[in-house]
CSV table of C-alpha atoms in Angstrom, one decimal:
chain,number,residue,atom,x,y,z
A,1,LYS,CA,2.5,20.2,-9.2
A,2,ALA,CA,3.7,18.1,-12.1
A,3,GLY,CA,2.3,14.6,-12.4
A,4,VAL,CA,4.0,11.3,-13.1
A,5,THR,CA,5.9,11.4,-16.3
A,6,GLN,CA,6.6,8.3,-18.4
A,7,THR,CA,8.8,8.3,-21.4
A,8,PRO,CA,8.6,7.4,-24.2
A,9,ARG,CA,4.8,7.2,-24.7
A,10,TYR,CA,5.1,4.7,-27.6
A,11,LEU,CA,7.8,2.2,-28.6
A,12,ILE,CA,8.1,-0.4,-31.3
A,13,LYS,CA,10.8,-3.0,-30.9
A,14,THR,CA,11.8,-6.2,-32.6
A,15,ARG,CA,11.8,-9.6,-30.9
A,16,GLY,CA,15.1,-10.3,-29.2
A,17,GLN,CA,15.9,-6.6,-28.6
A,18,GLN,CA,15.9,-4.9,-25.2
A,19,VAL,CA,14.1,-1.8,-24.1
A,20,THR,CA,14.3,0.7,-21.3
A,21,LEU,CA,11.3,2.7,-20.0
A,22,SER,CA,11.5,5.7,-17.7
A,23,CYS,CA,9.3,7.0,-15.0
A,24,SER,CA,9.7,10.4,-13.2
A,25,PRO,CA,7.7,10.6,-10.0
A,26,ILE,CA,5.8,13.4,-8.5
A,27,SER,CA,8.1,15.6,-6.5
A,28,GLY,CA,8.6,14.1,-3.0
A,29,HIS,CA,7.5,10.7,-4.0
A,30,ARG,CA,10.0,8.0,-3.1
A,31,SER,CA,8.1,4.9,-4.1
A,32,VAL,CA,7.7,3.8,-7.7
A,33,SER,CA,5.9,0.7,-8.8
A,34,TRP,CA,5.6,-0.8,-12.3
A,35,TYR,CA,2.6,-2.6,-13.8
A,36,GLN,CA,2.0,-4.4,-17.1
A,37,GLN,CA,-1.5,-4.1,-18.6
A,38,THR,CA,-2.6,-6.5,-21.3
A,39,PRO,CA,-6.1,-7.3,-22.6
A,40,GLY,CA,-5.7,-11.0,-21.6
A,41,GLN,CA,-4.0,-10.6,-18.1
A,42,GLY,CA,-5.2,-7.2,-17.1
A,43,LEU,CA,-3.0,-5.2,-14.7
A,44,GLN,CA,-0.2,-7.1,-13.2
A,45,PHE,CA,2.3,-5.9,-10.7
A,46,LEU,CA,6.0,-6.1,-11.8
A,47,PHE,CA,8.0,-4.5,-8.9
A,48,GLU,CA,8.2,-1.7,-6.5
A,49,TYR,CA,11.2,0.5,-5.6
A,50,PHE,CA,11.6,2.7,-2.6
A,51,SER,CA,14.6,4.7,-1.8
A,52,GLU,CA,16.6,2.9,-4.5
A,53,THR,CA,15.8,-0.5,-3.1
A,54,GLN,CA,13.5,-3.1,-4.6
A,55,ARG,CA,10.8,-3.6,-2.0
A,56,ASN,CA,8.4,-6.0,-3.7
A,57,LYS,CA,8.4,-8.1,-6.8
A,58,GLY,CA,5.7,-9.8,-8.8
A,59,ASN,CA,5.8,-13.0,-10.7
A,60,PHE,CA,7.6,-12.0,-13.9
A,61,PRO,CA,10.7,-13.6,-15.4
A,62,GLY,CA,14.2,-12.3,-14.8
A,63,ARG,CA,14.1,-10.6,-18.2
A,64,PHE,CA,12.1,-7.8,-16.5
A,65,SER,CA,14.3,-5.7,-14.2
A,66,GLY,CA,14.3,-2.2,-12.8
A,67,ARG,CA,16.2,0.3,-10.8
A,68,GLN,CA,15.7,3.5,-9.0
A,69,PHE,CA,18.0,6.5,-8.9
A,70,SER,CA,18.8,8.8,-6.0
A,71,ASN,CA,16.3,11.4,-7.4
A,72,SER,CA,13.6,8.7,-7.2
A,73,ARG,CA,13.4,8.4,-11.0
A,74,SER,CA,13.0,4.8,-12.0
A,75,GLU,CA,13.8,2.8,-15.1
A,76,MET,CA,12.4,-0.6,-16.2
A,77,ASN,CA,14.3,-2.8,-18.6
A,78,VAL,CA,13.0,-5.8,-20.6
A,79,SER,CA,15.7,-7.9,-22.3
A,80,THR,CA,15.2,-10.4,-25.1
A,81,LEU,CA,11.8,-9.1,-26.0
A,82,GLU,CA,9.0,-11.5,-26.9
A,83,LEU,CA,5.8,-10.9,-28.7
A,84,GLY,CA,3.9,-11.4,-25.5
A,85,ASP,CA,5.7,-8.4,-23.9
A,86,SER,CA,3.6,-6.1,-26.0
A,87,ALA,CA,1.6,-4.2,-23.4
A,88,LEU,CA,0.9,-0.9,-21.8
A,89,TYR,CA,3.5,-0.4,-19.0
A,90,LEU,CA,2.3,1.9,-16.2
A,91,CYS,CA,4.2,3.3,-13.3
A,92,ALA,CA,2.7,4.5,-10.1
A,93,THR,CA,4.4,6.7,-7.5
A,94,GLY,CA,3.7,7.5,-3.9
A,95,THR,CA,5.2,8.7,-0.7
A,96,GLY,CA,5.7,5.1,0.4
A,97,ARG,CA,4.2,6.0,3.8
A,98,ASP,CA,0.6,5.3,2.8
A,99,THR,CA,-1.2,3.4,0.1
A,100,GLU,CA,-2.2,6.2,-2.2
A,101,ALA,CA,-0.5,6.2,-5.6
A,102,PHE,CA,-0.6,8.2,-8.8
A,103,PHE,CA,-0.3,6.7,-12.2
A,104,GLY,CA,1.5,7.9,-15.3
A,105,GLN,CA,0.0,7.8,-18.7
A,106,GLY,CA,2.0,4.7,-19.6
A,107,THR,CA,4.3,3.5,-22.3
A,108,ARG,CA,2.8,1.5,-25.0
A,109,LEU,CA,5.3,-1.1,-26.1
A,110,THR,CA,4.7,-3.1,-29.3
A,111,VAL,CA,7.0,-6.0,-30.1
A,112,VAL,CA,7.0,-7.2,-33.7
B,1,GLY,CA,-3.6,-14.1,-0.6
B,2,ASN,CA,-4.9,-10.9,-2.1
B,3,SER,CA,-7.3,-10.7,-5.0
B,4,VAL,CA,-10.1,-8.6,-6.4
B,5,THR,CA,-13.2,-9.8,-8.2
B,6,GLN,CA,-15.0,-7.3,-10.3
B,7,MET,CA,-18.3,-7.4,-12.2
B,8,GLU,CA,-17.8,-8.4,-15.8
B,9,GLY,CA,-18.6,-5.9,-18.5
B,10,PRO,CA,-19.2,-4.3,-20.7
B,11,VAL,CA,-22.0,-2.2,-19.2
B,12,THR,CA,-24.1,0.1,-21.4
B,13,LEU,CA,-26.4,2.6,-19.8
B,14,SER,CA,-28.5,5.5,-20.9
B,15,GLU,CA,-27.6,9.0,-19.7
B,16,GLU,CA,-29.0,9.7,-16.2
B,17,ALA,CA,-29.4,6.0,-15.3
B,18,PHE,CA,-28.2,4.5,-12.0
B,19,LEU,CA,-24.8,2.8,-12.0
B,20,THR,CA,-23.6,-0.1,-9.8
B,21,ILE,CA,-20.3,-1.9,-10.5
B,22,ASN,CA,-19.8,-4.8,-8.0
B,23,CYS,CA,-16.4,-5.4,-6.4
B,24,THR,CA,-15.5,-8.0,-3.8
B,25,TYR,CA,-12.1,-8.7,-2.4
B,26,THR,CA,-10.0,-11.3,-0.6
B,27,ALA,CA,-7.1,-9.9,1.5
B,28,THR,CA,-4.7,-10.5,4.3
B,29,GLY,CA,-4.8,-7.9,7.0
B,30,TYR,CA,-6.7,-4.6,6.5
B,31,PRO,CA,-6.3,-3.3,3.0
B,32,SER,CA,-7.1,0.1,1.6
B,33,LEU,CA,-9.6,-0.1,-1.3
B,34,PHE,CA,-9.7,2.0,-4.4
B,35,TRP,CA,-11.6,2.7,-7.6
B,36,TYR,CA,-9.5,3.8,-10.5
B,37,VAL,CA,-10.8,5.0,-13.9
B,38,GLN,CA,-9.0,4.7,-17.2
B,39,TYR,CA,-9.9,6.7,-20.3
B,40,PRO,CA,-8.9,5.5,-23.8
B,41,GLY,CA,-5.1,5.8,-24.3
B,42,GLU,CA,-4.5,7.0,-20.8
B,43,GLY,CA,-3.2,5.8,-17.5
B,44,LEU,CA,-5.2,5.2,-14.4
B,45,GLN,CA,-6.8,8.1,-12.4
B,46,LEU,CA,-7.8,7.7,-8.8
B,47,LEU,CA,-11.5,8.0,-8.5
B,48,LEU,CA,-12.0,7.4,-4.8
B,49,LYS,CA,-10.6,5.4,-1.9
B,50,ALA,CA,-11.4,4.1,1.5
B,51,THR,CA,-8.8,3.1,4.1
B,52,LYS,CA,-10.9,1.3,6.7
B,53,ALA,CA,-14.1,-0.6,7.3
B,54,ASP,CA,-17.3,1.5,7.0
B,55,ASP,CA,-15.5,4.4,5.3
B,56,LYS,CA,-17.3,5.9,2.3
B,57,GLY,CA,-15.2,7.2,-0.5
B,58,SER,CA,-16.8,9.7,-2.9
B,59,ASN,CA,-15.8,11.9,-5.8
B,60,LYS,CA,-17.6,13.4,-8.8
B,61,GLY,CA,-20.9,11.8,-7.8
B,62,PHE,CA,-19.4,8.4,-7.4
B,63,GLU,CA,-19.5,6.6,-4.1
B,64,ALA,CA,-18.3,3.3,-2.6
B,65,THR,CA,-18.5,2.0,1.0
B,66,TYR,CA,-15.9,-0.3,2.5
B,67,ARG,CA,-17.9,-3.3,3.8
B,68,LYS,CA,-15.7,-5.6,5.8
B,69,GLU,CA,-18.5,-8.0,6.7
B,70,THR,CA,-19.3,-8.7,3.0
B,71,THR,CA,-15.7,-7.9,1.7
B,72,SER,CA,-17.2,-5.6,-0.8
B,73,PHE,CA,-16.6,-2.1,-2.3
B,74,HIS,CA,-19.3,-1.6,-4.8
B,75,LEU,CA,-19.2,1.6,-7.0
B,76,GLU,CA,-22.4,3.6,-7.4
B,77,LYS,CA,-23.5,6.7,-9.1
B,78,GLY,CA,-27.0,8.0,-9.2
B,79,SER,CA,-27.1,9.6,-12.6
B,80,VAL,CA,-24.4,8.8,-15.2
B,81,GLN,CA,-23.2,11.1,-17.9
B,82,VAL,CA,-21.8,10.4,-21.4
B,83,SER,CA,-18.4,11.7,-20.0
B,84,ASP,CA,-18.4,8.8,-17.5
B,85,SER,CA,-17.7,6.4,-20.3
B,86,ALA,CA,-14.5,4.7,-19.4
B,87,VAL,CA,-13.0,1.5,-17.8
B,88,TYR,CA,-13.3,1.2,-14.1
B,89,PHE,CA,-10.9,-0.8,-11.9
B,90,CYS,CA,-11.4,-1.9,-8.3
B,91,ALA,CA,-8.2,-2.4,-6.4
B,92,LEU,CA,-6.7,-3.1,-3.0
B,93,SER,CA,-3.4,-2.3,-1.4
B,94,ASN,CA,-2.0,-3.7,1.8
B,95,THR,CA,1.3,-2.0,1.7
B,96,GLY,CA,3.1,0.7,0.0
B,97,ASN,CA,2.7,0.9,-3.7
B,98,GLN,CA,1.6,-2.7,-4.6
B,99,PHE,CA,-1.9,-2.9,-5.9
B,100,TYR,CA,-4.1,-5.8,-6.8
B,101,PHE,CA,-6.6,-5.0,-9.5
B,102,GLY,CA,-9.8,-6.4,-10.7
B,103,THR,CA,-10.2,-7.1,-14.4
B,104,GLY,CA,-11.9,-3.8,-15.1
B,105,THR,CA,-15.4,-3.0,-16.2
B,106,SER,CA,-16.0,-1.0,-19.4
B,107,LEU,CA,-18.9,1.5,-19.1
B,108,THR,CA,-20.5,3.1,-22.1
B,109,VAL,CA,-23.1,5.8,-21.5
B,110,ILE,CA,-25.3,6.6,-24.4
B,111,PRO,CA,-27.2,9.9,-24.8
């Protein structure tokens, strides 16, 4: 079956702009989590959505937000971009009933 | 709280050498433990997992045993190949889809 699909794969944005990233889960998966990966901070949890509700949230400022649609697809939005937001953003999807998750290939965001 | 401490890299080995990457954890409750692998420019791929104490996860010649008494989940492989060169992440999850990751260990295998 199809894996986790993240779009776009690469993005270049200017400071102050906003950006929206998309994650389409594996069919049947209702849980979607987002992670930020940087060389300095490693992999950090942003938030998790399950059945259109945010279930958990990490320690990121309010500029980072997300949502999940009825088909389980999720979007992540970052407003007022800063240089430090440059990172690989990964989403992981799962059934929500166990702890196994499958990751997408990520969106590489560069803020200039 | 939850955290994972992973052996610092980078690690360079010759082909067919024995590999150990140490991983210890701190967790509330009874987490599941995972090893993920990341190849350049890619996302994370699940390598193996263990969901309870004394479970052994294994895949592609890699193994790790969930040791509750030492709070460890060390990754081992008896004979590494050049194709094993990647970054390896130890992780735990207590609930749903929220993972706590170690800092990653870069492995390079030379022919």
